XYZ file of C-alpha atoms in Angstrom:
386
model
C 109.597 113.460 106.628
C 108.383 118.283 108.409
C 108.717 121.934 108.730
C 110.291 123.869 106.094
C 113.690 124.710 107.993
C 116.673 122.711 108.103
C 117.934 123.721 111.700
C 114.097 122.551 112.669
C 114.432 119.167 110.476
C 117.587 118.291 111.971
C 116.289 118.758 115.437
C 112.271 117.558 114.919
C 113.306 114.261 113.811
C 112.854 114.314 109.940
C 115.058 111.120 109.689
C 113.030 108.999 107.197
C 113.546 107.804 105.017
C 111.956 117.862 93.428
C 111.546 119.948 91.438
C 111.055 118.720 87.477
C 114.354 118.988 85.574
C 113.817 119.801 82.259
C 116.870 118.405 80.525
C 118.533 114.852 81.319
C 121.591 115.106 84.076
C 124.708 113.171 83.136
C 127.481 111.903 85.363
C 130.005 114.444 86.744
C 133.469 115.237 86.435
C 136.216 112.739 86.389
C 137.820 114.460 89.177
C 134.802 114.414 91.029
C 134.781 110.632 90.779
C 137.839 109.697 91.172
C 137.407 111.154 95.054
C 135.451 107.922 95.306
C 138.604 106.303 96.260
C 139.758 108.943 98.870
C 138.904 107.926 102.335
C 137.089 110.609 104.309
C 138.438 112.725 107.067
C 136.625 111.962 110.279
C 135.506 114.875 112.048
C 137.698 115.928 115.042
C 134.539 116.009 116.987
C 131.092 114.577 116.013
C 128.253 116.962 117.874
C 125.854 114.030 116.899
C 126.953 111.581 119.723
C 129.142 109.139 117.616
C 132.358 108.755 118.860
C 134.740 110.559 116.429
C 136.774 108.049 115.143
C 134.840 105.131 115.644
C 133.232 104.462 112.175
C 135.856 102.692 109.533
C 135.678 102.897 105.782
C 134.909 100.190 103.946
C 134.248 99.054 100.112
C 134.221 101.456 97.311
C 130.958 102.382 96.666
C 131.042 104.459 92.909
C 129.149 108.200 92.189
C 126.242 107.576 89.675
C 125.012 110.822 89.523
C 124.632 114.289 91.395
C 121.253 115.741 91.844
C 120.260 119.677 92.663
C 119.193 121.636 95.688
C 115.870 121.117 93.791
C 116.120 117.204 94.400
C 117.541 117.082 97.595
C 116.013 113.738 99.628
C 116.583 110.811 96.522
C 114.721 108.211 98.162
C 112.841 105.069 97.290
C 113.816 102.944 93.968
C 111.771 100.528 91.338
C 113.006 98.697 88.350
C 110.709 98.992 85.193
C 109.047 95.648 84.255
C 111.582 95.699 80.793
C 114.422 95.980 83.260
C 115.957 98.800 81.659
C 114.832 101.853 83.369
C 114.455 102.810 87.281
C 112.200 105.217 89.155
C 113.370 107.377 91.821
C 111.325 108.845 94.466
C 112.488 112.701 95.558
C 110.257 113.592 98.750
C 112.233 116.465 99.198
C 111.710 116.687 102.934
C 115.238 118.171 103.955
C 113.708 121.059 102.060
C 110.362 120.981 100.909
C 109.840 124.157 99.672
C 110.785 122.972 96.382
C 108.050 120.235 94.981
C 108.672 116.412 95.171
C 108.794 114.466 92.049
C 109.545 111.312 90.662
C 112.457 110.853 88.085
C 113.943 108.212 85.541
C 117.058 106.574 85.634
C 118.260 104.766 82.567
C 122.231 104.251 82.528
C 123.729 106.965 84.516
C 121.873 110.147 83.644
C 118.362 111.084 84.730
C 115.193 113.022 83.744
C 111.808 113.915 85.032
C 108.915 111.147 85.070
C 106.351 112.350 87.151
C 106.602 115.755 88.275
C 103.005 117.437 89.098
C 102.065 114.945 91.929
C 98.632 115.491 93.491
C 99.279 117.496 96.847
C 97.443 115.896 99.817
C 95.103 118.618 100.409
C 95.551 119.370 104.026
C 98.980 119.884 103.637
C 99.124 121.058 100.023
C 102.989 118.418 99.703
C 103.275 115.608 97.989
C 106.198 112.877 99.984
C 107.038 109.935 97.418
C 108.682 107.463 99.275
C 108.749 103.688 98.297
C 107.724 102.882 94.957
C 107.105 99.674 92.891
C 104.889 98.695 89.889
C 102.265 96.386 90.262
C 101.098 93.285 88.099
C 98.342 95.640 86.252
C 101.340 97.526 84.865
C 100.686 101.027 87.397
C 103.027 102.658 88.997
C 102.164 102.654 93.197
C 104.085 104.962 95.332
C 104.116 105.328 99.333
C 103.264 108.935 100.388
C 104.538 110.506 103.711
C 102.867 113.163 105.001
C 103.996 112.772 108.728
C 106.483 115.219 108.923
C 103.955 117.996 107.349
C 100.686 116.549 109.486
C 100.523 113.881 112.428
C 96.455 113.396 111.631
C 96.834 110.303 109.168
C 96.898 111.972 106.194
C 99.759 109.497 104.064
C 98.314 107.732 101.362
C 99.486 104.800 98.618
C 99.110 105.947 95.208
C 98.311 105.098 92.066
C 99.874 106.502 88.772
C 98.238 105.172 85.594
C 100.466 104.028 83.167
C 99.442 104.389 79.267
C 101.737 103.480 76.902
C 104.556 103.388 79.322
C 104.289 106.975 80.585
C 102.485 108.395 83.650
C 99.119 109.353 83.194
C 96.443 110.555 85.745
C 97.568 110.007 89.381
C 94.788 109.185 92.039
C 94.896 108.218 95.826
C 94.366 104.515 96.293
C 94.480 104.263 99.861
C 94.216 107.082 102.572
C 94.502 107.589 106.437
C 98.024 106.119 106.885
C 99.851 107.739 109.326
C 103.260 107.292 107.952
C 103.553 105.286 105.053
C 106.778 104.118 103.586
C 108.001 100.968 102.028
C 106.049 98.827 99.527
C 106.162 95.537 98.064
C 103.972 93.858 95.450
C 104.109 90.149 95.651
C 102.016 88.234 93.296
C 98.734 90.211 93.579
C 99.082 91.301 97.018
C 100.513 94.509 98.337
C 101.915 94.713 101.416
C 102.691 98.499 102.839
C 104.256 99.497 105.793
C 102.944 102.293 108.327
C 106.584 103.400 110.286
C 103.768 105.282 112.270
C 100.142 103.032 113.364
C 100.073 103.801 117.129
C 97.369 101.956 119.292
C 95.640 103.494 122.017
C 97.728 101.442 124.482
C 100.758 101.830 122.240
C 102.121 104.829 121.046
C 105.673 102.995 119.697
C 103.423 101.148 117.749
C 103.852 100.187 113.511
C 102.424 98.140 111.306
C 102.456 95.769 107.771
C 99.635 96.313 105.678
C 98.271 93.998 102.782
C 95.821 94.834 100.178
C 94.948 92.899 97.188
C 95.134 94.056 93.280
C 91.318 92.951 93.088
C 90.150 95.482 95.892
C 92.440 98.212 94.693
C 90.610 98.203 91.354
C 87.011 98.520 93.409
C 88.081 101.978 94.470
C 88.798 104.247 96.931
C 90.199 102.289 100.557
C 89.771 104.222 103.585
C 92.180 102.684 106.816
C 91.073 103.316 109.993
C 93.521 104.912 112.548
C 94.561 103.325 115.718
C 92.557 100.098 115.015
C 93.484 96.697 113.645
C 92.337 97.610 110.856
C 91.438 94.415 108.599
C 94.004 95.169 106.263
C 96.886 94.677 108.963
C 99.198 91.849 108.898
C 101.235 92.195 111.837
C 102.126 95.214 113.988
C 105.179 95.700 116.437
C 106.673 98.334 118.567
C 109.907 100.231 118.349
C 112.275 100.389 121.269
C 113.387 103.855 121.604
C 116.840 104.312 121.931
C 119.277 107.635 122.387
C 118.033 108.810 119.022
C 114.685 109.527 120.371
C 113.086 107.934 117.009
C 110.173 105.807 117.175
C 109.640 104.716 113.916
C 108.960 101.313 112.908
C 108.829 99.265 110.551
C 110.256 100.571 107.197
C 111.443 98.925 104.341
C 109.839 95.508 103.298
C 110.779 92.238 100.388
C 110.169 88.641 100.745
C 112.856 85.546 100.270
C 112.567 82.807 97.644
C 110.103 80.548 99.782
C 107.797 83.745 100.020
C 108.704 84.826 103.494
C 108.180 88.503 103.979
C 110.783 90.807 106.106
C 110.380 94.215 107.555
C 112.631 96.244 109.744
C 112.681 98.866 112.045
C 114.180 102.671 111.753
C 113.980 103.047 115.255
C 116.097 100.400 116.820
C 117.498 98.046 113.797
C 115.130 94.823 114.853
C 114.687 92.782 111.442
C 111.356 90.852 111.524
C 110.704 87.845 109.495
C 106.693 86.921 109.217
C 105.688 83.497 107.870
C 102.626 83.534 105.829
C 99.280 81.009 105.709
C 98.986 79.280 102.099
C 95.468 81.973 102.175
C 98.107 84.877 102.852
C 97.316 85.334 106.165
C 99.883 85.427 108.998
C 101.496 82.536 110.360
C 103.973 83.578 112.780
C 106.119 86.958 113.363
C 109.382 86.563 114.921
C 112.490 89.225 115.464
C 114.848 87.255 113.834
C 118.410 86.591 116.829
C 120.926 88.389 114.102
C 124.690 87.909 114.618
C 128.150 89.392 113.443
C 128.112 93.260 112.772
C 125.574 95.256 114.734
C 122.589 97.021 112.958
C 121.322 99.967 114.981
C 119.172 100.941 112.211
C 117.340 99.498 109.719
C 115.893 101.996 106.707
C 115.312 100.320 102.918
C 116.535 96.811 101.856
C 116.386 94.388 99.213
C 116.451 90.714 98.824
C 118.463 88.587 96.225
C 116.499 85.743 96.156
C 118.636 83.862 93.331
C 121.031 83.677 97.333
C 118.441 84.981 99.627
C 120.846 87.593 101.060
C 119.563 91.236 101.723
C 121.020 94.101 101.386
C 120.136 96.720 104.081
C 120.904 100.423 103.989
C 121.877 101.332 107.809
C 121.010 105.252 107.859
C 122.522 105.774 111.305
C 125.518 103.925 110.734
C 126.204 105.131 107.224
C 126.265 101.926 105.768
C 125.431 99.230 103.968
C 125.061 95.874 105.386
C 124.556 92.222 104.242
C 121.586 89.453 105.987
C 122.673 86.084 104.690
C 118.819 84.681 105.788
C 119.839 81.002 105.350
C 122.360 81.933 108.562
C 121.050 85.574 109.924
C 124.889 86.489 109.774
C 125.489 90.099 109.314
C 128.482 91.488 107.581
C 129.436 95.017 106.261
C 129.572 95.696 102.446
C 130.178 99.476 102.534
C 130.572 101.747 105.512
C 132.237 105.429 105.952
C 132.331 108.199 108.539
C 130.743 111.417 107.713
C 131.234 113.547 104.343
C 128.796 115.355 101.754
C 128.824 112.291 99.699
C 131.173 113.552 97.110
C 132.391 110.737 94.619
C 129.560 108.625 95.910
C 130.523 107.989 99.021
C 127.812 106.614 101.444
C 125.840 109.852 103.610
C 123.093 108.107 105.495
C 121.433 105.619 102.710
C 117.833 104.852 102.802
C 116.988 102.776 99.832
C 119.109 99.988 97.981
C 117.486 98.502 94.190
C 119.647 95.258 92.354
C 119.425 95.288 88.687
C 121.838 92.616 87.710
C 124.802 92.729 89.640
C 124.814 96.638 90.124
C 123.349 97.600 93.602
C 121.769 101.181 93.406
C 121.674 103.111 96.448
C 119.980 106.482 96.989
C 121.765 108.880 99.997
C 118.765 110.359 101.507
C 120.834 112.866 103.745
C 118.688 114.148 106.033
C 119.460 113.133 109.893
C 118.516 113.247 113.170
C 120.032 113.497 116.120
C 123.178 110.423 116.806
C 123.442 109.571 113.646
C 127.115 109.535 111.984
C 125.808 111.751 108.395
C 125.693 115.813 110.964
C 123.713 117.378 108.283
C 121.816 117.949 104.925
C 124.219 119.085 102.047
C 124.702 119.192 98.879
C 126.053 117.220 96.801
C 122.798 115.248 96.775
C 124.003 111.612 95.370
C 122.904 108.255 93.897
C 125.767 105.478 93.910
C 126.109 102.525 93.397
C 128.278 99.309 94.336
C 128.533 96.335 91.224
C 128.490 93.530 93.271
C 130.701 90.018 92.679
C-alpha cells in the first residue's frame, strides 16, 4: 500500500488492503445499476494465473455509489456512534499522487470528512486504512506507510472530535511497520501489524493492544522487531504463488469476547482466547470447512449470530464463518469486471449497519488474484442481508 505507477503497483505487490470532494456524490444512473444484475463475461484468458472460467457468480450484490480517479482505493469502514453516518477510509495507494482522505457516508451519497491528513514526514503520504471510534468519542484510524517506506514508519491515529466534526489530528502510536485493521473493544484497542518481522522471522505479523488510559498519557513509541509489550500474539504467513507475505489483517471479536484475525497472505483465520486481565489465553488457526478461503482481507462479526462476514480479495468474494460451526459458505462471488453496477472487484472491507452489509472494492491487485487491474469505476456496494 507503494510507488506512484500502476504497472509498478501491480507488479511490487501493493495488494492491501483522495482527494476532498467539495460537493456531496449521489448514486448513478439507473442504467448503470441495473447492470448489477448482468453476469460478467469471464475473460478468455486470465494473465493473473486463475483459471479462466473457474470463478462462478453468485448473489447480487447492489452499486451504492461511484467514486473518482481522485478516490480510487475506498478502503476501511466505521459506523458513527448515532448509527446514522459511516466513515470511509481512501488510502489512495493504486494512485497516490492524488491525497488520501477520509469521507462520509450517510444514505447513498457521500462528502468529504477529513481531508488534510497529517503526512508522515518521511514519506510526506498519508494511508488511512482501518478506522473505528473509540469510547472517548475520537475518531482512530490505521495508517500504512509500507508501500511508500519499509523503515516502520505506519502509525494509529487520532482525530479529535468536537462537536461531532474532525478537529486536530495527531499521531497516537508510531513505528508500525504495516498497520491495518483496528478494533476497539471496551477500552482496549487491539491493532494489527500485516508487517512485524522478527529477526528469525521475516513472514512474521502481529496483534497489538493498547488501552484508552495509556493513549490519553501521550505519545507511544513500538519497538521494531521485538515483542514489544504491547503485542498480543504474533504468527507467520505461509507464502503461497502470490508471493504475498502479509499477515494478519482485519480483526472483531464474537459475543463471548473472543477476538479473530486473519491473514492476507494465505487465508488462515485465527481465533485468540483472552485472560479475564486481557491477556492471551490461547491462539489457535481455527480447522475451517466448506468453501475454501485463499485470502483473508477485512471482516466483520454479527454477534446478535456470531457469523462473520469476510471479504476474500483474491477470490473476489465475499464469504460467510458461521463460528459456532467454522463452516464456510459463499454469499457473493464474481469473475473479473471494473465493478460496474456494484459488482464485487477484489473487496477489502465489509461494515453491517442493520441488515445492509457495506462493502468497499479496494481494486488494486497483485499478482494471481482474479480482479487483473486498477480501474475505474471505483465502487462501494452493498448486499441487504435476510
Amino acid at each position: 500500500m507503494k510507488p506512484t505507477t500502476l504497472s509498478v503497483l501491480l507488479l511490487s505487490g501493493a495488494w492491501l488492503a483522495a482527494c476532498q470532494s467539495g460537493t456531496t456524490t449521489n448514486e448513478t444512473t439507473a442504467t448503470t445499476a441495473a447492470d448489477s444484475t448482468a453476469t460478467a463475461a469471464t475473460p478468455a484468458a486470465d494473465t493473473m494465473g486463475v483459471p479462466a472460467g473457474t470463478i462462478p457468480t453468485v448473489g447480487n450484490p447492489q452499486l451504492l455509489f461511484t467514486l473518482p480517479n481522485e478516490h480510487n482505493t475506498p478502503d476501511g469502514l466505521a459506523l458513527s456512534p448515532n448509527g446514522r453516518t459511516l466513515l470511509l477510509s481512501v488510502p489512495n495507494l493504486a494512485n497516490n499522487s492524488y491525497p488520501a482522505t477520509i469521507l462520509e457516508i450517510t444514505g447513498n451519497s457521500y462528502k468529504p470528512f477529513a481531508t488534510n491528513l497529517p503526512v508522515e514526514p518521511t514519506t510526506k503520504k498519508a494511508a488511512p486504512m482501518d478506522l473505528a471510534y473509540g469510547p472517548d468519542g475520537n475518531v482512530y484510524y490505521a495508517e500504512n506507510q509500507y508501500e511508500n517506506s519499509k523503515k516502520y514508519v505506519s502509525r494509529l491515529m487520532r482525530i479529535n472530535m468536537k462537536n461531532g466534526r474532525p478537529g486536530t489530528i495527531e499521531t497516537a502510536v508510531d513505528s508500525f511497520r504495516l498497520a491495518n485493521g483496528i478494533v476497539w473493544k471496551g477500552n482496549t484497542l487491539y491493532v494489527t501489524d500485516s508487517q512485524w518481522d522478527m529477526p528469525e522471522n521475516d513472514k512474521g505479523s502481529a496483534v497489538m493492544m493498547f488501552t484508552l488510559n495509556e493513549l490519553k498519557k501521550g505519545l507511544i513509541h513500538l519497538k521494531p522487531k521485538t515483542k514489544d509489550p504491547h503485542v498480543l500474539a504474533m504468527f507467520t504467513t505461509t507464502v503461497n504463488e502470490t508471493g504475498v507475505d502479509n499477515g494478519a489483517d482485519g480483526i472483531d471479536y464474537d459475543s463471548q469476547g473472543n477476538l479473530y484475525t486473519g491473514s492476507f497472505g494465505d487465508g488462515t483465520f485465527y481465533k485468540m482466547t483472552l485472560k479475564p486481565d486481557g491477556t492471551l489465553a490461547q491462539q489457535e488457526a481455527l480447522p475451517l470447512k466448506g468453501d475454501k478461503i485463499t485470502c483473508i482481507d477485512g471482516f466483520i462479526i454479527d454477534r446478535k449470530t456470531d457469523k462473520a462476514y469476510i471479504t476474500g480479495a483474491r477470490q473476489n468474494a465475499i464469504f460467510v464463518i458461521d463460528l459456532k460451526t467454522n463452516n464456510v459458505t459463499t454469499l457473493a462471488q464474481n469473475p473479473d469486471t471494473d465493478g460496474a453496477g456494484g459488482k464485487i472487484d477484489q473487496p477489502a472491507e465489509v461494515l453491517l449497519k442493520g441488515n445492509r452489509l457495506y462493502i468497499s472494492n479496494y481494486d488494486n491487485p497483485v499478482k494471481h488474484f482474479v480482479n487483473t487491474k486498477s480501474d475505474a469505476p471505483h465502487t462501494e456496494a452493498y448486499i441487504d442481508l435476510p
